[in-house]
CSV table of C-alpha atoms in Angstrom, one decimal:
chain,number,residue,atom,x,y,z
W,16,MET,CA,168.1,135.8,78.8
W,17,ALA,CA,169.7,134.1,75.8
W,18,VAL,CA,172.1,131.2,76.1
W,19,THR,CA,175.6,132.1,74.9
W,20,SER,CA,175.8,131.1,71.3
W,21,MET,CA,177.2,127.6,71.0
W,22,ALA,CA,177.9,128.2,67.3
W,23,ASN,CA,180.2,131.2,68.2
W,24,SER,CA,181.9,129.5,71.2
W,25,SER,CA,185.7,130.1,71.1
W,26,ILE,CA,186.1,126.6,72.5
W,27,ARG,CA,184.0,125.2,69.7
W,28,ASP,CA,185.9,127.2,67.1
W,29,SER,CA,189.2,126.0,68.4
W,30,ASN,CA,188.0,122.4,68.2
W,31,ARG,CA,187.0,122.9,64.6
W,32,ARG,CA,190.3,124.4,63.7
W,33,ASN,CA,192.2,121.5,65.2
W,34,GLY,CA,190.0,119.0,63.5
W,35,MET,CA,188.6,117.7,66.8
W,36,SER,CA,185.0,117.1,67.8
W,37,TYR,CA,183.8,116.9,71.4
W,38,PRO,CA,180.3,115.6,72.1
W,39,ALA,CA,178.0,117.7,74.2
W,40,GLU,CA,177.4,116.7,77.8
W,41,GLN,CA,173.9,116.9,79.3
W,42,LEU,CA,172.4,119.1,82.0
W,43,GLU,CA,169.3,118.0,83.9
W,44,TYR,CA,167.2,120.8,85.5
W,45,LEU,CA,164.3,121.3,87.9
W,46,VAL,CA,162.7,124.7,87.9
W,47,VAL,CA,159.9,125.6,90.3
W,48,SER,CA,158.3,129.1,90.4
W,49,GLY,CA,156.8,130.9,93.4
W,50,GLY,CA,153.6,129.6,94.9
W,51,GLY,CA,150.3,131.4,95.0
W,52,GLY,CA,148.8,133.1,98.1
W,53,GLY,CA,145.8,131.9,100.0
W,54,GLY,CA,142.4,133.7,99.7
W,55,ASN,CA,140.8,135.6,102.6
W,56,ASP,CA,137.8,134.9,104.7
W,57,MET,CA,137.2,131.2,104.1
W,58,GLY,CA,139.5,131.5,101.1
W,59,GLY,CA,140.9,129.0,98.8
W,60,GLY,CA,144.4,127.6,99.2
W,61,GLY,CA,147.2,128.9,96.9
W,62,GLY,CA,148.2,126.9,93.9
W,63,ALA,CA,151.7,125.5,93.6
W,64,GLY,CA,154.3,127.3,91.5
W,65,GLY,CA,154.8,125.7,88.0
W,66,TYR,CA,157.1,122.7,88.1
W,67,ARG,CA,159.2,121.8,85.0
W,68,SER,CA,161.8,119.0,85.1
W,69,SER,CA,164.2,117.3,82.7
W,70,VAL,CA,165.4,114.8,85.3
W,71,ILE,CA,165.7,111.4,83.8
W,72,GLY,CA,163.3,108.9,85.3
W,73,GLU,CA,161.1,111.6,87.0
W,74,TYR,CA,158.1,113.7,85.9
W,75,SER,CA,157.4,117.2,85.1
W,76,GLY,CA,154.3,118.9,86.6
W,77,GLY,CA,150.9,118.1,85.4
W,78,GLY,CA,151.7,114.4,85.0
W,79,VAL,CA,153.8,114.6,81.9
W,80,THR,CA,157.2,112.9,81.2
W,81,PRO,CA,160.3,114.9,81.7
W,82,GLU,CA,161.5,117.5,79.2
W,83,ASN,CA,164.6,117.0,77.1
W,84,THR,CA,168.0,117.4,78.9
W,85,LEU,CA,170.0,120.4,77.8
W,86,PRO,CA,173.2,119.9,75.8
W,87,ILE,CA,176.1,121.9,77.3
W,88,TYR,CA,179.7,122.9,76.5
W,89,PRO,CA,182.3,124.7,78.6
W,90,GLY,CA,181.6,128.5,78.4
W,91,ASP,CA,177.9,128.2,77.9
W,92,SER,CA,176.1,130.8,80.0
W,93,PHE,CA,172.4,130.9,81.0
W,94,ALA,CA,170.1,133.4,82.6
W,95,ILE,CA,168.8,132.3,86.0
W,96,ALA,CA,166.3,133.8,88.5
W,97,VAL,CA,164.5,132.3,91.5
W,98,GLY,CA,160.8,133.4,91.7
W,99,ALA,CA,159.5,135.0,94.9
W,100,GLY,CA,156.6,133.7,96.9
W,101,GLY,CA,153.7,136.1,97.5
W,102,LYS,CA,150.1,136.9,96.5
W,103,PRO,CA,150.8,136.2,93.7
W,104,GLY,CA,154.3,134.7,93.5
W,105,THR,CA,156.6,135.3,90.5
W,106,ALA,CA,158.2,133.0,87.9
W,107,SER,CA,161.6,131.4,88.2
W,108,THR,CA,163.8,131.3,85.1
W,109,PHE,CA,166.5,129.0,83.8
W,110,HIS,CA,167.5,129.7,80.2
W,111,ASN,CA,164.2,129.5,78.3
W,112,VAL,CA,162.4,127.4,81.0
W,113,ILE,CA,160.0,129.8,82.7
W,114,PRO,CA,157.1,128.1,84.5
W,115,LEU,CA,154.2,130.2,85.7
W,116,ALA,CA,153.8,131.2,89.3
W,117,GLY,CA,151.0,129.5,91.3
W,118,GLY,CA,147.5,130.9,91.1
W,119,ASN,CA,146.1,132.7,94.2
W,120,GLY,CA,143.3,131.2,96.1
W,121,GLY,CA,140.0,132.9,95.8
W,122,ASN,CA,138.5,135.1,98.5
W,123,ASN,CA,135.1,134.3,100.0
W,124,GLY,CA,132.8,134.6,97.0
W,125,SER,CA,135.6,134.5,94.3
W,126,ASN,CA,137.1,131.9,92.1
W,127,GLY,CA,140.7,130.8,92.4
W,128,SER,CA,143.2,132.2,89.8
W,129,ALA,CA,144.9,130.2,87.1
W,130,GLY,CA,148.6,129.6,87.3
W,131,GLY,CA,151.3,126.9,87.2
W,132,SER,CA,148.9,125.1,89.5
W,133,GLY,CA,145.5,126.8,90.0
W,134,GLY,CA,144.4,128.4,93.3
W,135,GLY,CA,141.4,126.9,95.1
W,136,GLY,CA,138.0,128.6,95.0
W,137,GLY,CA,136.8,130.7,97.9
W,138,LYS,CA,133.7,129.7,99.7
W,139,SER,CA,131.2,128.2,97.2
W,140,ASN,CA,133.3,129.1,94.2
W,141,SER,CA,135.5,127.3,91.6
W,142,GLY,CA,139.2,126.7,91.4
W,143,GLY,CA,141.6,128.1,88.8
W,144,ALA,CA,143.1,126.1,86.0
W,145,GLY,CA,146.6,124.6,86.1
W,146,THR,CA,149.0,124.8,83.1
W,147,ALA,CA,149.9,121.8,81.0
W,148,GLY,CA,153.3,120.4,81.8
W,149,GLU,CA,153.5,122.4,85.0
W,150,GLY,CA,150.7,121.6,87.4
W,151,PHE,CA,147.0,120.9,88.1
W,152,ALA,CA,143.8,122.8,88.8
W,153,GLY,CA,142.6,124.1,92.1
W,154,GLY,CA,139.6,122.6,93.8
W,155,ASN,CA,136.0,123.7,93.7
W,156,ALA,CA,134.6,124.7,97.2
W,157,PRO,CA,131.6,122.6,98.2
W,158,GLY,CA,128.3,124.4,98.3
W,159,GLY,CA,126.7,125.2,101.6
W,160,VAL,CA,129.9,124.6,103.6
W,161,ASN,CA,131.9,127.3,105.4
W,162,THR,CA,135.2,126.6,103.8
W,163,GLY,CA,137.3,127.3,100.7
W,164,ALA,CA,138.9,124.7,98.4
W,165,GLY,CA,142.5,123.4,98.2
W,166,GLY,CA,145.1,124.6,95.8
W,167,GLY,CA,146.3,122.5,93.0
W,168,GLY,CA,149.7,120.8,93.1
W,169,ALA,CA,152.4,119.5,90.7
W,170,LEU,CA,151.4,115.9,91.2
W,171,GLU,CA,147.6,116.1,91.3
W,172,ALA,CA,144.6,118.4,91.2
W,173,ALA,CA,142.9,119.5,94.4
W,174,SER,CA,139.7,117.8,95.2
W,175,GLY,CA,137.2,119.9,97.1
W,176,THR,CA,138.8,120.9,100.4
W,177,SER,CA,141.9,118.6,99.9
W,178,GLU,CA,144.9,120.3,98.3
W,179,GLY,CA,146.9,118.7,95.5
W,180,ALA,CA,150.2,117.0,96.4
W,181,GLY,CA,153.6,118.0,95.1
W,182,LEU,CA,156.2,116.0,93.2
W,183,PRO,CA,159.2,114.2,94.7
W,184,SER,CA,162.6,114.6,93.1
W,185,TYR,CA,166.1,113.2,93.9
W,186,ILE,CA,168.0,115.7,91.7
W,187,THR,CA,170.0,116.8,94.8
W,188,ALA,CA,170.5,113.3,96.0
W,189,SER,CA,168.0,113.6,98.9
W,190,VAL,CA,164.4,113.1,97.9
W,191,LEU,CA,162.4,116.3,98.4
W,192,VAL,CA,158.7,117.0,97.7
W,193,ARG,CA,158.1,120.4,96.1
W,194,ALA,CA,155.2,122.4,94.6
W,195,SER,CA,152.3,121.3,96.8
W,196,GLY,CA,149.0,123.1,96.9
W,197,GLY,CA,147.9,125.1,99.9
W,198,PRO,CA,145.0,124.0,102.2
W,199,PRO,CA,141.8,126.1,102.4
W,200,GLY,CA,140.6,128.4,105.1
W,201,ALA,CA,137.5,127.4,107.1
W,202,ALA,CA,135.1,128.8,109.6
W,203,ASN,CA,136.5,129.5,113.1
W,204,THR,CA,140.1,129.3,112.1
W,205,GLY,CA,142.8,132.0,112.0
W,206,ASP,CA,145.0,133.6,109.3
W,207,GLY,CA,146.5,131.2,106.8
W,208,PHE,CA,150.2,130.2,107.0
W,209,SER,CA,152.6,130.9,104.2
W,210,GLY,CA,154.2,128.3,101.9
W,211,THR,CA,157.7,127.1,102.9
W,212,ALA,CA,160.5,129.0,101.3
W,213,ASN,CA,162.2,127.4,98.2
W,214,THR,CA,159.5,124.8,97.7
W,215,GLY,CA,157.0,126.7,95.5
W,216,ASN,CA,154.2,125.5,97.8
W,217,GLY,CA,150.9,127.3,97.9
W,218,ALA,CA,149.7,129.1,101.0
W,219,LYS,CA,146.8,128.3,103.3
W,220,GLY,CA,143.6,130.3,102.9
W,221,GLY,CA,142.4,132.5,105.7
W,222,GLY,CA,139.6,131.5,108.1
W,223,SER,CA,136.3,133.3,108.8
W,224,SER,CA,135.7,136.8,110.1
W,225,GLY,CA,138.0,138.4,107.6
W,226,ARG,CA,141.1,136.3,108.3
W,227,THR,CA,143.7,136.7,105.6
W,228,GLY,CA,145.5,134.0,103.6
W,229,GLY,CA,149.3,133.5,103.7
W,230,SER,CA,151.8,134.1,100.9
W,231,GLY,CA,153.1,131.4,98.6
W,232,GLY,CA,156.5,129.9,99.1
W,233,SER,CA,159.4,131.1,97.0
W,234,GLY,CA,160.6,129.0,94.1
W,235,VAL,CA,163.8,127.0,93.6
W,236,ILE,CA,166.1,125.8,90.8
W,237,ALA,CA,168.2,122.6,90.9
W,238,LEU,CA,170.8,121.6,88.2
W,239,ARG,CA,172.7,118.4,87.7
W,240,VAL,CA,175.7,117.9,85.5
W,241,PRO,CA,178.3,115.1,85.0
W,242,ILE,CA,181.0,115.2,87.7
W,243,THR,CA,183.5,116.2,85.0
W,244,ARG,CA,181.8,119.6,84.7
W,245,SER,CA,181.0,122.3,87.2
W,246,ILE,CA,178.9,125.5,87.2
W,247,THR,CA,179.8,129.0,88.4
W,248,PHE,CA,177.3,131.7,89.3
W,249,SER,CA,177.3,135.5,89.2
W,250,GLY,CA,177.5,137.4,92.5
W,251,GLY,CA,173.7,137.6,93.3
W,252,VAL,CA,173.2,133.8,93.5
W,253,THR,CA,172.8,131.8,96.6
W,254,SER,CA,173.5,128.1,96.1
W,255,THR,CA,174.6,124.8,97.6
W,256,THR,CA,176.4,122.0,95.8
W,257,GLY,CA,177.3,118.3,96.3
W,258,THR,CA,178.1,115.2,94.4
W,259,PHE,CA,176.1,112.0,94.0
W,260,GLY,CA,177.5,109.0,92.0
W,261,SER,CA,178.9,110.3,88.7
W,262,ASN,CA,177.0,113.7,88.9
W,263,ARG,CA,177.4,117.1,90.5
W,264,TRP,CA,174.3,118.9,91.7
W,265,TYR,CA,173.4,122.5,92.5
W,266,GLU,CA,170.4,123.9,94.4
W,267,ILE,CA,169.8,127.6,93.8
W,268,THR,CA,167.7,129.4,96.4
W,269,ALA,CA,168.2,133.0,95.4
W,270,ALA,CA,169.0,134.7,92.1
W,271,GLY,CA,167.9,137.9,90.6
W,272,PRO,CA,166.9,139.0,87.1
W,273,THR,CA,170.5,139.8,85.9
W,274,ASP,CA,172.2,136.7,87.4
W,275,THR,CA,173.8,133.9,85.3
W,276,ALA,CA,175.0,130.3,85.5
W,277,THR,CA,178.1,129.4,83.5
W,278,VAL,CA,179.4,125.9,82.6
W,279,VAL,CA,183.1,125.3,83.2
């Protein structure tokens, strides 16, 4: 999963031999891991997948300022993988940026799990912790009430039965909200729904009488480079691309553990 060595780049070496020096260009990224599943039987909502961003002017998860942009040169190659949703989900990867998957919501009588954002507690139980720089904690279920608690989101912690909100980003030109926590299950409701694909959203908890929670939504990766650069992908990658102003963006919705992204 290592980046191709910039120090050993043939392009870099050629520039040195010719006495030339080219400044690095900058890549902005948004990496969201798979969301957590909802708990069963008045279970907690799933926590959002961890959200890490270097987009200038935006935020990373957990209320922190964006990470540093990534210096790039033609020929640089990076590992890339999009995390699956589930119970629990799995982590997305871009280079060395690997946020945690969202925590599962707790079943009736169980606490939520920790994750990128924490899962909400099952009936009468506590939420799981979020991860600094990725997301917030799941909620604590109120005592004496037949409901679980909401899952934590990238923008805010869950509060009791209210799930935490996700973060908006304009990295792909259209503003989209990703990494929202899942709502809880409550008495006299059915099975929980799953998180939307490629959002990293947490799933809804299942209702009473043994109803099951949904699966978290799969993750997503978005990249933005100057319009003078482009990125190619290995064969297992599903992506869309476009331009906005002086930048070119890519949204990657599927990529496996051996896939790569290469700057050209």
